[in-house]
Short mmCIF file of C-alpha atoms in Angstrom, two decimals:
data_model
loop_
_atom_site.label_atom_id
_atom_site.label_comp_id
_atom_site.label_asym_id
_atom_site.label_seq_id
_atom_site.Cartn_x
_atom_site.Cartn_y
_atom_site.Cartn_z
CA MET A 802 123.84 88.88 148.31
CA LEU A 803 120.74 86.72 148.69
CA TRP A 804 118.52 89.78 148.35
CA CYS A 805 120.39 91.54 145.52
CA ARG A 806 118.21 90.11 142.78
CA GLN A 807 115.02 91.01 144.61
CA VAL A 808 116.25 94.53 145.34
CA ALA A 809 117.28 94.96 141.69
CA LYS A 810 113.66 94.28 140.68
CA LEU A 811 112.69 97.60 142.28
CA ALA A 812 114.20 99.32 139.24
CA PHE A 813 111.44 97.79 137.09
CA ILE A 814 108.56 99.11 139.24
CA PRO A 815 106.63 101.82 137.34
CA GLY A 816 107.55 105.29 138.51
CA HIS A 817 103.95 106.23 139.30
CA LEU A 818 103.82 103.47 141.88
CA LEU A 819 106.97 104.78 143.59
CA ILE A 820 106.21 108.51 143.63
CA PRO A 821 103.37 108.55 146.24
CA GLY A 822 105.41 106.41 148.63
CA VAL A 823 108.55 108.45 148.14
CA VAL A 824 106.65 111.71 148.64
CA CYS A 825 105.09 110.31 151.82
CA PHE A 826 108.47 109.41 153.32
CA VAL A 827 110.04 112.68 152.24
CA LEU A 828 107.27 114.78 153.79
CA MET A 829 107.15 112.72 156.97
CA GLY A 830 110.94 112.86 157.25
CA ALA A 831 110.78 116.64 156.94
CA TRP A 832 107.97 116.68 159.52
CA LEU A 833 110.30 115.08 162.06
CA GLY A 834 112.38 118.24 162.11
CA GLN A 835 110.12 120.79 163.83
CA THR A 836 106.73 119.02 163.46
CA SER A 837 105.41 122.10 161.75
CA PRO A 838 103.74 122.74 158.37
CA GLY A 839 106.55 125.20 157.78
CA ASP A 840 108.85 122.22 157.29
CA TRP A 841 106.73 121.10 154.35
CA VAL A 842 106.68 124.60 152.90
CA VAL A 843 110.51 124.61 153.00
CA VAL A 844 110.63 121.22 151.31
CA MET A 845 108.34 122.46 148.53
CA ILE A 846 110.31 125.67 148.08
CA MET A 847 113.63 123.81 147.91
CA GLY A 848 112.03 121.33 145.47
CA LEU A 849 111.04 124.23 143.24
CA VAL A 850 114.54 125.70 143.54
CA GLY A 851 116.07 122.36 142.61
CA TYR A 852 113.74 122.00 139.63
CA THR A 853 114.60 125.52 138.41
CA MET A 854 118.32 124.83 138.80
CA LYS A 855 118.09 121.56 136.90
CA ARG A 856 116.10 122.99 134.01
CA GLY A 857 118.12 126.21 133.95
CA GLY A 858 121.50 124.49 133.75
CA TRP A 859 122.69 125.18 137.30
CA PRO A 860 124.41 122.21 139.03
CA ARG A 861 122.67 121.36 142.30
CA PRO A 862 125.50 119.59 144.24
CA PRO A 863 127.16 122.94 145.21
CA LEU A 864 123.93 124.05 146.83
CA VAL A 865 123.69 120.80 148.82
CA LEU A 866 127.33 121.11 149.89
CA ALA A 867 126.79 124.71 150.93
CA LEU A 868 123.81 123.80 153.10
CA ILE A 869 125.79 121.00 154.76
CA LEU A 870 129.26 122.51 155.04
CA GLY A 871 128.49 126.23 155.20
CA GLY A 872 128.31 126.45 159.00
CA ILE A 873 131.38 124.25 159.42
CA MET A 874 133.38 126.34 156.96
CA GLU A 875 132.47 129.59 158.65
CA GLN A 876 133.43 128.31 162.09
CA THR A 877 136.72 126.91 160.80
CA PHE A 878 137.48 130.13 158.90
CA GLN A 879 137.00 132.29 161.97
CA ILE A 880 139.14 130.00 164.13
CA THR A 881 141.94 130.07 161.53
CA MET A 882 141.79 133.88 161.26
CA ARG A 883 142.15 134.15 165.03
CA VAL A 884 144.96 131.62 165.33
CA HIS A 885 147.05 133.21 162.57
CA GLU A 886 146.03 136.76 163.49
CA GLY A 887 145.13 137.73 159.95
CA PRO A 888 144.88 136.35 156.40
CA ALA A 889 148.60 135.50 156.04
CA TRP A 890 147.76 131.77 156.14
CA LEU A 891 146.19 132.13 152.69
CA TRP A 892 149.61 132.36 151.03
CA GLU A 893 151.99 131.02 153.69
CA ARG A 894 150.55 127.50 154.10
CA PRO A 895 151.33 125.14 151.16
CA ILE A 896 148.17 123.09 151.56
CA VAL A 897 146.01 126.22 151.36
CA VAL A 898 147.83 127.37 148.23
CA GLY A 899 147.37 123.93 146.69
CA ILE A 900 143.60 123.94 147.40
CA ALA A 901 143.35 127.46 145.98
CA LEU A 902 145.06 126.33 142.77
CA LEU A 903 142.67 123.38 142.53
CA CYS A 904 139.74 125.78 142.88
CA VAL A 905 141.12 127.98 140.10
CA LEU A 906 141.66 124.93 137.92
CA THR A 907 138.11 123.74 138.55
CA VAL A 908 136.66 127.10 137.56
CA PHE A 909 138.80 127.15 134.40
CA LEU A 910 137.79 123.64 133.37
CA ALA A 911 134.14 124.36 134.10
CA GLY A 912 134.29 127.49 131.97
CA ARG A 913 135.96 125.64 129.15
CA GLY A 914 133.24 123.00 129.33
CA VAL A 915 130.57 125.69 128.98
CA ILE A 916 132.30 127.11 125.90
CA LYS A 917 132.62 123.63 124.38
CA ARG A 918 128.93 122.89 124.89
CA LYS A 919 128.02 126.17 123.24
CA ARG A 920 130.10 125.22 120.22
CA ASP A 921 128.74 121.68 120.02
CA LYS A 922 125.06 122.60 119.88
CA ASP A 923 124.06 119.14 118.65
CA GLU A 924 125.59 117.45 121.66
CA THR A 925 123.17 115.33 123.71
CA VAL A 926 122.20 116.95 127.02
CA THR A 927 123.45 114.62 129.76
CA GLY A 928 124.78 115.04 133.24
CA GLU A 929 124.10 117.44 136.07
CA GLY A 930 123.77 121.07 135.00
CA ASN A 931 124.11 120.43 131.25
CA GLU A 932 120.50 121.26 130.44
CA TYR A 933 120.50 124.97 129.63
CA ASN A 934 117.49 127.22 129.09
CA PRO A 935 118.34 130.95 129.32
CA ILE A 936 114.71 131.97 129.93
CA ILE A 937 114.72 129.67 133.03
CA SER A 938 118.28 130.53 134.14
CA LEU A 939 117.93 134.29 133.84
CA PRO A 940 115.53 134.81 136.79
CA LEU A 941 117.73 132.60 138.94
CA SER A 942 120.85 134.54 137.95
CA LEU A 943 119.10 137.79 138.80
CA VAL A 944 117.96 136.51 142.20
CA LEU A 945 121.42 135.23 143.09
CA PHE A 946 123.10 138.47 141.96
CA ALA A 947 120.68 140.52 144.07
CA PHE A 948 121.03 138.15 147.03
CA PHE A 949 124.83 138.15 147.16
CA THR A 950 125.00 141.90 146.52
CA HIS A 951 122.63 142.51 149.44
CA ALA A 952 124.58 140.07 151.61
CA TYR A 953 127.81 141.95 150.93
CA PHE A 954 126.48 145.41 151.79
CA ASP A 955 124.43 144.16 154.75
CA SER A 956 127.42 142.36 156.26
CA GLN A 957 129.51 145.56 156.25
CA THR A 958 127.49 146.85 159.21
CA TRP A 959 128.36 143.79 161.34
CA PRO A 960 131.36 143.43 163.70
CA GLU A 961 134.65 142.75 161.95
CA MET A 962 134.86 139.08 162.85
CA ALA A 963 131.23 138.44 161.79
CA GLN A 964 131.64 140.10 158.41
CA GLN A 965 134.79 138.26 157.30
CA PHE A 966 133.19 135.03 156.07
CA PRO A 967 130.22 136.71 154.28
CA PHE A 968 132.71 139.07 152.62
CA THR A 969 134.88 136.13 151.52
CA ILE A 970 131.92 134.36 149.96
CA ALA A 971 129.88 137.27 148.65
CA VAL A 972 132.60 139.04 146.66
CA PRO A 973 133.40 136.18 144.24
CA ALA A 974 129.75 135.12 144.21
CA VAL A 975 128.68 138.59 143.02
CA PHE A 976 131.09 138.40 140.08
CA PHE A 977 130.07 134.86 139.12
CA ALA A 978 126.38 135.70 139.39
CA PHE A 979 126.89 138.86 137.33
CA TYR A 980 128.69 136.83 134.67
CA ALA A 981 125.85 134.32 134.58
CA LEU A 982 123.33 137.18 134.43
CA VAL A 983 125.04 138.76 131.45
CA ARG A 984 125.43 135.41 129.67
CA ASP A 985 121.77 134.54 130.17
CA SER A 986 120.66 137.94 128.98
CA VAL A 987 122.75 137.70 125.81
CA ASP A 988 121.61 134.14 125.08
CA LEU A 989 117.95 134.97 125.70
CA LYS A 990 118.19 138.00 123.42
CA LYS A 991 119.61 135.77 120.68
CA GLU A 992 116.82 133.23 121.08
CA ILE A 993 114.17 135.94 120.97
CA GLY A 994 115.70 137.28 117.78
CA ILE A 995 115.81 133.82 116.20
CA GLN A 996 112.34 132.64 117.21
CA GLY A 997 110.56 135.98 116.85
CA GLY A 998 109.36 136.76 120.35
CA ILE A 999 109.62 135.92 124.00
CA ALA A 1000 106.24 134.17 123.98
CA VAL A 1001 107.51 131.71 121.37
CA VAL A 1002 110.71 131.16 123.37
CA TRP A 1003 108.73 130.46 126.52
CA ARG A 1004 106.33 128.12 124.77
CA GLU A 1005 109.19 126.12 123.32
CA ALA A 1006 111.14 126.09 126.60
CA SER A 1007 108.12 125.12 128.73
CA SER A 1008 107.53 122.07 126.56
CA ARG A 1009 111.15 121.01 127.06
CA ILE A 1010 111.11 121.45 130.83
CA TYR A 1011 107.70 119.78 131.33
CA PHE A 1012 106.32 122.94 132.89
CA SER A 1013 102.70 121.79 132.91
CA GLU A 1014 103.61 118.49 134.57
CA MET A 1015 105.74 120.31 137.15
CA SER A 1016 102.90 122.68 137.91
CA ALA A 1017 100.51 119.74 138.35
CA PHE A 1018 102.92 117.96 140.68
CA PHE A 1019 103.41 121.00 142.91
CA GLY A 1020 99.64 121.44 142.81
CA TYR A 1021 99.35 117.99 144.37
CA MET A 1022 101.87 119.02 147.04
CA ILE A 1023 99.91 122.17 147.87
CA GLY A 1024 96.78 120.03 148.03
CA VAL A 1025 98.47 117.72 150.54
CA LEU A 1026 99.35 120.74 152.70
CA ILE A 1027 95.80 122.09 152.59
CA LEU A 1028 94.27 118.69 153.37
CA THR A 1029 96.70 118.32 156.28
CA LEU A 1030 95.60 121.62 157.77
CA LEU A 1031 92.00 120.55 157.45
CA PHE A 1032 92.05 116.82 158.24
CA GLY A 1033 95.58 115.89 159.40
CA GLN A 1034 98.29 113.72 157.83
CA LYS A 1035 96.62 110.38 158.48
CA ILE A 1036 93.78 111.34 156.18
CA ALA A 1037 95.57 113.71 153.80
CA MET A 1038 98.35 111.33 152.77
CA PRO A 1039 96.10 108.38 151.77
CA ILE A 1040 93.82 110.75 149.85
CA TYR A 1041 96.84 112.10 147.95
CA MET A 1042 98.05 108.60 147.15
CA ALA A 1043 94.68 107.46 145.82
CA VAL A 1044 93.99 110.59 143.81
CA TYR A 1045 97.48 110.65 142.30
CA LEU A 1046 97.37 107.01 141.18
CA ILE A 1047 93.87 107.35 139.69
CA ARG A 1048 94.24 110.73 137.96
CA TRP A 1049 97.93 110.80 137.00
CA GLY A 1050 99.01 107.18 137.16
CA LYS A 1051 95.83 105.97 135.40
CA TYR A 1052 95.54 102.99 137.78
CA SER A 1053 92.26 101.38 138.71
CA PRO A 1054 90.47 102.53 141.88
CA LYS A 1055 91.07 99.07 143.35
CA ILE A 1056 94.85 99.40 143.07
CA ALA A 1057 94.82 103.05 144.18
CA LEU A 1058 92.72 102.35 147.26
CA GLY A 1059 94.86 99.37 148.18
CA TYR A 1060 98.00 101.50 147.88
CA ALA A 1061 96.39 104.23 149.98
CA ALA A 1062 95.41 101.67 152.62
CA GLY A 1063 99.05 100.52 152.78
CA GLY A 1064 100.24 104.08 153.18
CA TYR A 1065 97.67 104.65 155.90
CA ALA A 1066 98.90 101.53 157.72
CA VAL A 1067 102.50 102.85 157.59
CA LEU A 1068 101.41 106.21 159.01
CA VAL A 1069 99.44 104.68 161.87
CA LEU A 1070 101.51 101.61 162.74
CA PHE A 1071 104.99 103.05 162.24
CA TYR A 1072 104.90 106.80 162.70
CA ASP A 1073 102.15 106.83 165.32
CA ARG A 1074 102.38 103.58 167.29
CA VAL A 1075 106.17 103.05 167.03
CA MET A 1076 107.62 106.56 166.77
CA HIS A 1077 104.83 108.34 168.68
CA LEU A 1078 104.98 111.23 166.27
CA PHE A 1079 103.35 114.54 167.16
CA TRP A 1080 100.70 115.09 164.46
CA HIS A 1081 99.45 118.43 163.27
CA PRO A 1082 96.38 119.60 165.22
CA SER A 1083 94.05 119.95 162.23
CA TRP A 1084 90.65 121.60 161.98
CA LEU A 1085 88.97 118.17 162.08
CA ASP A 1086 90.94 117.33 165.21
CA SER A 1087 89.25 120.17 167.08
CA TRP A 1088 85.85 118.45 167.00
CA GLY A 1089 86.21 115.08 165.26
CA PRO A 1090 87.29 112.90 168.24
CA GLU A 1091 84.09 113.81 170.11
CA MET A 1092 82.02 112.34 167.24
CA LEU A 1093 83.69 108.93 167.33
CA PRO A 1094 82.13 106.04 169.25
CA ASP A 1095 84.00 104.99 172.36
CA TRP A 1096 85.06 101.66 170.83
CA ILE A 1097 87.03 103.38 168.02
CA PRO A 1098 90.51 104.58 169.12
CA HIS A 1099 90.97 108.22 168.20
CA TRP A 1100 94.59 107.58 167.20
CA LEU A 1101 93.35 105.81 164.09
CA PHE A 1102 92.50 109.19 162.56
CA PHE A 1103 93.97 111.94 164.78
#
């Protein structure tokens, strides 16, 4: 309780001062997985997917739950099928029937909510998945429809036990994705007819979804990855922090360099000296340590 007021003050810190630090911890947290640049590529791809889902009107919590619970659900499903020697447990166990009814009710209420939002066009866009742009949602619908269709047909060549769970998931997913694909196509066609062309629709939608800002942000992320391959994280991260604060945050070089120095200290003192993290063997690391004087520890930079 003594620190509640001080912690609450974090909400008043300008966002541009938080973003470089948050990005640093997110990327370094991902690096702890396999200590590979591929971890960062996955983070960036999933960030792009999350951005597309948000701006296209697709709720993101189901994706998070699927990534966390998917393996557990598949294992439990196969165990249940073996114990009951077939799918009879789907209609013989009351708790399963109750959960199925809840799922049907959830889909019904979600569909009714979509219809209501389409009728109330002046309603303020709030909440997860309520921001809808058919020109953004359509490519995602097409990708999901193709993905689940391929998953269904590909799983049919697997052994019977291995194909049961993909079949259970892919069949309803194909229908839902097809419905979303048709809905997005119809809505996009209407918008094109109203606004007079797809270029006008894209220009109006890109301003609503902050497309230029998103592109710039992911450009920074790609820059961090390239700098890491060349110079390593201990140099790439502080450079990103300083450049971001000066160019995007419009802060003075003094503040930006001080922030970058703090980030560098965290990388060296915490991730290197405390956690003994394995750093990426960059291009500079292949010849840089030999150029340093003996009195400078190489772990300060490599």
